[in-house]
Tab-separated table of C-alpha atoms in Angstrom:
chain	number	residue	atom	x	y	z
A	1	MET	CA	164.777	27.474	-155.825
A	2	GLY	CA	166.916	25.161	-153.710
A	3	ARG	CA	169.363	26.380	-151.111
A	4	ILE	CA	172.371	25.569	-153.318
A	5	GLU	CA	170.690	26.037	-156.690
A	6	GLY	CA	173.197	26.146	-159.547
A	7	LYS	CA	176.201	25.162	-157.431
A	8	VAL	CA	178.557	22.325	-158.359
A	9	ALA	CA	179.597	19.841	-155.667
A	10	ILE	CA	182.068	17.005	-155.323
A	11	VAL	CA	180.991	14.375	-152.782
A	12	THR	CA	183.382	11.573	-151.831
A	13	GLY	CA	182.321	8.305	-150.258
A	14	ALA	CA	179.072	8.772	-152.180
A	15	ALA	CA	178.166	5.145	-152.867
A	16	SER	CA	176.517	4.613	-149.475
A	17	GLY	CA	175.953	5.979	-146.003
A	18	ILE	CA	176.640	9.634	-145.272
A	19	GLY	CA	178.073	10.335	-148.719
A	20	ALA	CA	175.027	8.966	-150.514
A	21	GLY	CA	172.809	11.014	-148.219
A	22	VAL	CA	174.795	14.173	-148.916
A	23	ALA	CA	174.762	13.631	-152.685
A	24	SER	CA	171.007	13.070	-152.650
A	25	ARG	CA	170.369	16.140	-150.475
A	26	PHE	CA	172.553	18.364	-152.636
A	27	LEU	CA	170.771	17.216	-155.785
A	28	ALA	CA	167.390	17.860	-154.198
A	29	GLU	CA	168.489	21.400	-153.340
A	30	GLY	CA	169.484	22.243	-156.915
A	31	ALA	CA	173.200	21.447	-157.104
A	32	SER	CA	175.038	19.424	-159.717
A	33	VAL	CA	176.962	16.577	-158.098
A	34	LEU	CA	180.016	14.507	-158.948
A	35	ALA	CA	179.677	11.404	-156.751
A	36	VAL	CA	183.018	9.746	-156.018
A	37	ASP	CA	183.652	6.324	-154.507
A	38	ARG	CA	185.488	3.063	-155.079
A	39	ALA	CA	182.085	1.435	-155.618
A	40	PRO	CA	179.472	2.622	-158.122
A	41	ALA	CA	177.413	5.504	-156.768
A	42	PRO	CA	173.634	5.076	-157.016
A	43	ALA	CA	171.884	6.863	-159.863
A	44	PRO	CA	169.890	9.895	-158.694
A	45	GLY	CA	166.145	10.096	-158.615
A	46	THR	CA	166.386	13.653	-159.955
A	47	ASP	CA	167.616	15.269	-163.161
A	48	GLY	CA	170.403	13.059	-164.508
A	49	ALA	CA	171.936	16.034	-166.300
A	50	ARG	CA	173.058	17.307	-162.897
A	51	PHE	CA	174.694	14.052	-161.811
A	52	ASP	CA	177.923	12.274	-162.650
A	53	SER	CA	179.895	9.572	-160.875
A	54	LEU	CA	183.524	8.507	-160.792
A	55	GLN	CA	184.947	5.274	-159.411
A	56	VAL	CA	188.387	5.857	-157.949
A	57	ASP	CA	190.476	4.758	-154.990
A	58	LEU	CA	191.307	7.957	-153.121
A	59	ALA	CA	194.620	6.480	-151.996
A	60	GLN	CA	195.896	6.617	-155.583
A	61	PRO	CA	198.427	9.459	-156.094
A	62	ASP	CA	196.502	11.012	-158.999
A	63	ALA	CA	193.012	10.631	-157.526
A	64	ALA	CA	192.519	14.285	-156.526
A	65	ALA	CA	193.584	15.606	-159.918
A	66	ARG	CA	191.337	13.122	-161.707
A	67	ILE	CA	188.349	14.102	-159.574
A	68	ALA	CA	188.855	17.856	-159.978
A	69	ASN	CA	189.414	17.544	-163.725
A	70	ARG	CA	186.345	15.342	-164.164
A	71	CYS	CA	184.144	17.828	-162.301
A	72	ILE	CA	185.362	20.775	-164.367
A	73	GLU	CA	185.015	18.848	-167.630
A	74	ARG	CA	181.490	17.710	-166.746
A	75	PHE	CA	180.063	20.794	-165.014
A	76	GLY	CA	182.533	23.597	-165.677
A	77	ALA	CA	183.055	24.548	-162.040
A	78	ILE	CA	183.676	23.426	-158.458
A	79	ASP	CA	181.808	25.283	-155.719
A	80	ILE	CA	181.453	22.735	-152.924
A	81	LEU	CA	183.800	20.003	-151.750
A	82	ALA	CA	182.199	17.444	-149.422
A	83	ASN	CA	185.190	15.415	-148.249
A	84	ASN	CA	183.384	12.490	-146.687
A	85	ALA	CA	185.148	9.236	-147.651
A	86	GLY	CA	186.712	7.430	-144.726
A	87	ILE	CA	187.613	4.054	-143.279
A	88	CYS	CA	187.584	2.699	-139.742
A	89	ASP	CA	189.490	-0.336	-138.484
A	90	TYR	CA	188.968	-1.398	-134.863
A	91	ARG	CA	192.380	-2.463	-133.536
A	92	LEU	CA	194.307	-1.994	-130.320
A	93	LEU	CA	197.561	-0.055	-130.526
A	94	GLU	CA	199.690	-3.209	-130.394
A	95	ASP	CA	197.646	-4.770	-133.198
A	96	THR	CA	197.793	-1.758	-135.506
A	97	ASP	CA	200.339	-2.654	-138.152
A	98	ASP	CA	201.970	-0.185	-140.517
A	99	ALA	CA	199.640	-1.067	-143.385
A	100	THR	CA	196.546	-0.351	-141.277
A	101	TRP	CA	197.955	2.954	-140.079
A	102	ASP	CA	199.100	4.046	-143.547
A	103	ARG	CA	195.753	3.210	-145.160
A	104	ALA	CA	193.793	5.141	-142.521
A	105	ILE	CA	195.976	8.217	-142.932
A	106	ALA	CA	195.880	7.951	-146.734
A	107	ILE	CA	192.083	7.811	-146.978
A	108	ASN	CA	190.961	9.791	-143.933
A	109	LEU	CA	193.498	12.606	-144.137
A	110	THR	CA	195.836	12.733	-147.136
A	111	ALA	CA	193.033	12.344	-149.668
A	112	MET	CA	191.180	15.241	-148.023
A	113	PHE	CA	194.288	17.412	-148.129
A	114	LYS	CA	194.894	16.670	-151.803
A	115	LEU	CA	191.297	17.438	-152.756
A	116	CYS	CA	191.368	20.692	-150.801
A	117	ARG	CA	194.542	21.608	-152.653
A	118	ALA	CA	193.204	20.517	-156.048
A	119	THR	CA	189.985	22.532	-155.746
A	120	ALA	CA	191.219	25.671	-153.963
A	121	ALA	CA	192.369	27.532	-157.076
A	122	VAL	CA	189.055	26.908	-158.857
A	123	MET	CA	187.080	28.211	-155.882
A	124	LYS	CA	189.377	31.235	-155.493
A	125	ALA	CA	188.843	32.163	-159.127
A	126	ARG	CA	185.070	32.070	-158.552
A	127	GLY	CA	185.305	34.051	-155.297
A	128	TRP	CA	183.045	31.546	-153.536
A	129	GLY	CA	183.496	28.097	-152.099
A	130	ARG	CA	182.531	25.644	-149.398
A	131	ILE	CA	184.842	22.939	-148.083
A	132	ILE	CA	183.215	20.536	-145.637
A	133	ASN	CA	185.235	17.660	-144.191
A	134	THR	CA	183.898	14.695	-142.248
A	135	ALA	CA	185.758	14.232	-138.978
A	136	SER	CA	184.201	12.390	-136.017
A	137	ILE	CA	183.429	12.900	-132.373
A	138	MET	CA	186.684	10.953	-131.991
A	139	ALA	CA	188.395	14.193	-132.999
A	140	GLU	CA	187.283	15.477	-129.586
A	141	ARG	CA	187.231	12.341	-127.453
A	142	PRO	CA	189.464	9.301	-128.071
A	143	TYR	CA	188.188	5.766	-127.736
A	144	PRO	CA	190.018	2.440	-127.268
A	145	SER	CA	190.834	0.318	-130.331
A	146	LEU	CA	190.662	3.261	-132.722
A	147	THR	CA	194.236	4.556	-132.695
A	148	ALA	CA	194.670	5.188	-136.417
A	149	TYR	CA	191.114	6.419	-136.944
A	150	THR	CA	191.232	8.809	-133.987
A	151	ALA	CA	194.607	10.228	-135.008
A	152	SER	CA	193.391	10.822	-138.550
A	153	LYS	CA	190.224	12.568	-137.397
A	154	HIS	CA	192.127	14.857	-135.025
A	155	ALA	CA	194.261	15.776	-138.024
A	156	VAL	CA	191.174	16.497	-140.146
A	157	ALA	CA	190.217	19.175	-137.615
A	158	GLY	CA	193.656	20.779	-137.830
A	159	LEU	CA	193.719	20.593	-141.618
A	160	THR	CA	190.312	22.233	-141.903
A	161	LYS	CA	191.209	25.092	-139.580
A	162	SER	CA	194.379	25.781	-141.569
A	163	VAL	CA	192.446	25.752	-144.848
A	164	ALA	CA	189.895	28.154	-143.365
A	165	ILE	CA	192.615	30.635	-142.424
A	166	GLU	CA	194.260	30.534	-145.849
A	167	LEU	CA	191.141	30.713	-147.997
A	168	GLY	CA	188.777	32.895	-145.985
A	169	ALA	CA	189.734	36.120	-147.755
A	170	HIS	CA	188.689	34.547	-151.065
A	171	GLY	CA	185.067	33.925	-150.079
A	172	ILE	CA	185.719	30.288	-149.186
A	173	THR	CA	184.692	28.706	-145.912
A	174	ALA	CA	186.075	25.451	-144.522
A	175	ASN	CA	184.366	23.514	-141.746
A	176	TYR	CA	184.283	19.978	-140.415
A	177	ILE	CA	181.478	17.824	-139.103
A	178	LEU	CA	181.722	15.625	-136.026
A	179	PRO	CA	179.232	12.770	-136.474
A	180	GLY	CA	178.435	10.445	-133.630
A	181	ALA	CA	177.190	6.914	-134.266
A	182	VAL	CA	175.580	6.754	-137.714
A	183	LEU	CA	173.913	3.803	-139.416
A	184	THR	CA	176.271	3.338	-142.390
A	185	GLY	CA	178.168	0.656	-144.228
A	186	ILE	CA	180.718	0.727	-141.411
A	187	THR	CA	178.347	0.302	-138.460
A	188	ALA	CA	175.624	-1.862	-140.052
A	189	PRO	CA	177.811	-5.012	-140.310
A	190	LEU	CA	178.938	-4.548	-136.702
A	191	ILE	CA	175.327	-4.384	-135.540
A	192	ALA	CA	174.449	-7.429	-137.635
A	193	ALA	CA	177.270	-9.382	-135.996
A	194	ASP	CA	176.345	-8.192	-132.505
A	195	PRO	CA	172.757	-6.859	-132.199
A	196	THR	CA	173.457	-5.558	-128.675
A	197	LEU	CA	175.569	-2.841	-130.283
A	198	ARG	CA	172.434	-1.128	-131.537
A	199	GLU	CA	171.386	-0.303	-127.999
A	200	THR	CA	174.908	0.933	-127.261
A	201	TYR	CA	174.823	3.221	-130.275
A	202	ASP	CA	171.264	4.377	-129.548
A	203	THR	CA	172.237	5.472	-126.043
A	204	MET	CA	175.567	7.142	-126.883
A	205	GLY	CA	173.855	10.525	-126.937
A	206	VAL	CA	170.923	12.035	-125.112
A	207	VAL	CA	168.244	11.680	-127.809
A	208	ASN	CA	168.237	7.866	-127.556
A	209	ARG	CA	168.823	6.965	-131.173
A	210	MET	CA	171.753	6.695	-133.515
A	211	ALA	CA	171.923	9.016	-136.488
A	212	MET	CA	170.711	8.273	-139.972
A	213	PRO	CA	172.770	9.509	-142.950
A	214	GLU	CA	170.103	12.148	-143.567
A	215	ASP	CA	170.869	13.755	-140.196
A	216	ILE	CA	174.462	14.349	-141.254
A	217	ALA	CA	173.457	15.372	-144.782
A	218	ASN	CA	171.314	18.166	-143.334
A	219	ALA	CA	174.393	19.574	-141.590
A	220	PHE	CA	176.390	19.401	-144.829
A	221	LEU	CA	173.627	21.300	-146.608
A	222	PHE	CA	173.584	24.040	-143.991
A	223	LEU	CA	177.338	24.538	-144.142
A	224	ALA	CA	177.220	24.534	-147.961
A	225	SER	CA	174.529	27.207	-148.088
A	226	ASP	CA	174.718	30.994	-147.975
A	227	GLU	CA	173.176	30.792	-144.513
A	228	ALA	CA	176.554	29.600	-143.199
A	229	SER	CA	178.649	32.255	-144.963
A	230	PHE	CA	180.007	33.612	-141.657
A	231	ILE	CA	180.947	30.215	-140.221
A	232	THR	CA	184.435	28.884	-140.914
A	233	GLY	CA	187.100	26.844	-139.154
A	234	HIS	CA	184.317	25.320	-137.072
A	235	GLY	CA	183.668	21.742	-135.977
A	236	LEU	CA	179.923	21.074	-135.963
A	237	ALA	CA	178.933	18.145	-133.729
A	238	VAL	CA	176.005	16.171	-135.141
A	239	ASP	CA	176.034	13.518	-132.448
A	240	GLY	CA	172.723	13.593	-130.605
A	241	GLY	CA	174.557	14.932	-127.585
A	242	ALA	CA	177.131	12.125	-127.360
A	243	LEU	CA	179.963	14.515	-126.523
A	244	LEU	CA	177.955	15.693	-123.515
A	245	LYS	CA	178.314	12.221	-122.035
A	246	MET	CA	181.891	11.404	-122.978
């Protein structure tokens, strides 16, 4: 049996990068997965009966309700919420217009809040749940040209801690992951435009490589499993030691 055999998971940002890695890992470990993204999520290489996908813009007001309802209709439950979808726009403070700020907060924070709210009652009724939110090492250490992104990721940490306090008595844990540099749809185009960035990313930490989506997916799996039942309100750095150097 897999480590989350029989569980039902929602994974956002599942069309590529970390989200795709998480969805694939969860499926391999026995869970049923609703993969959510604006783009089509890739079909699984495992049992299709345990996989469904939904294309939706998380900034839409009814997105959280649609996602929760779809998961219940398809699989009859919600056990794990992997809140991973996010955007990153590199702009200096003076160049960050209202639209850029509002979009970052809507996707990186408000959508997470609404999905936590939409799934909490279902998890409480089952007496078991795992909420795992993707933050960033920028939630611990700010970096120039990432004003909106950094602010949103700091807020993800606060949101997750509050959720952990409220839901802990119901058998639900809430944690957040702090990835460092990961090869995803966000970083790959930057590296393609400037190949010297790869060396920068590879040397951000102390293990001399940037992360692959699978590295982050492994952390999601741990926090989703029974092995992490006594861990909540925690920010798990999966950064190759980058925070040690910042």
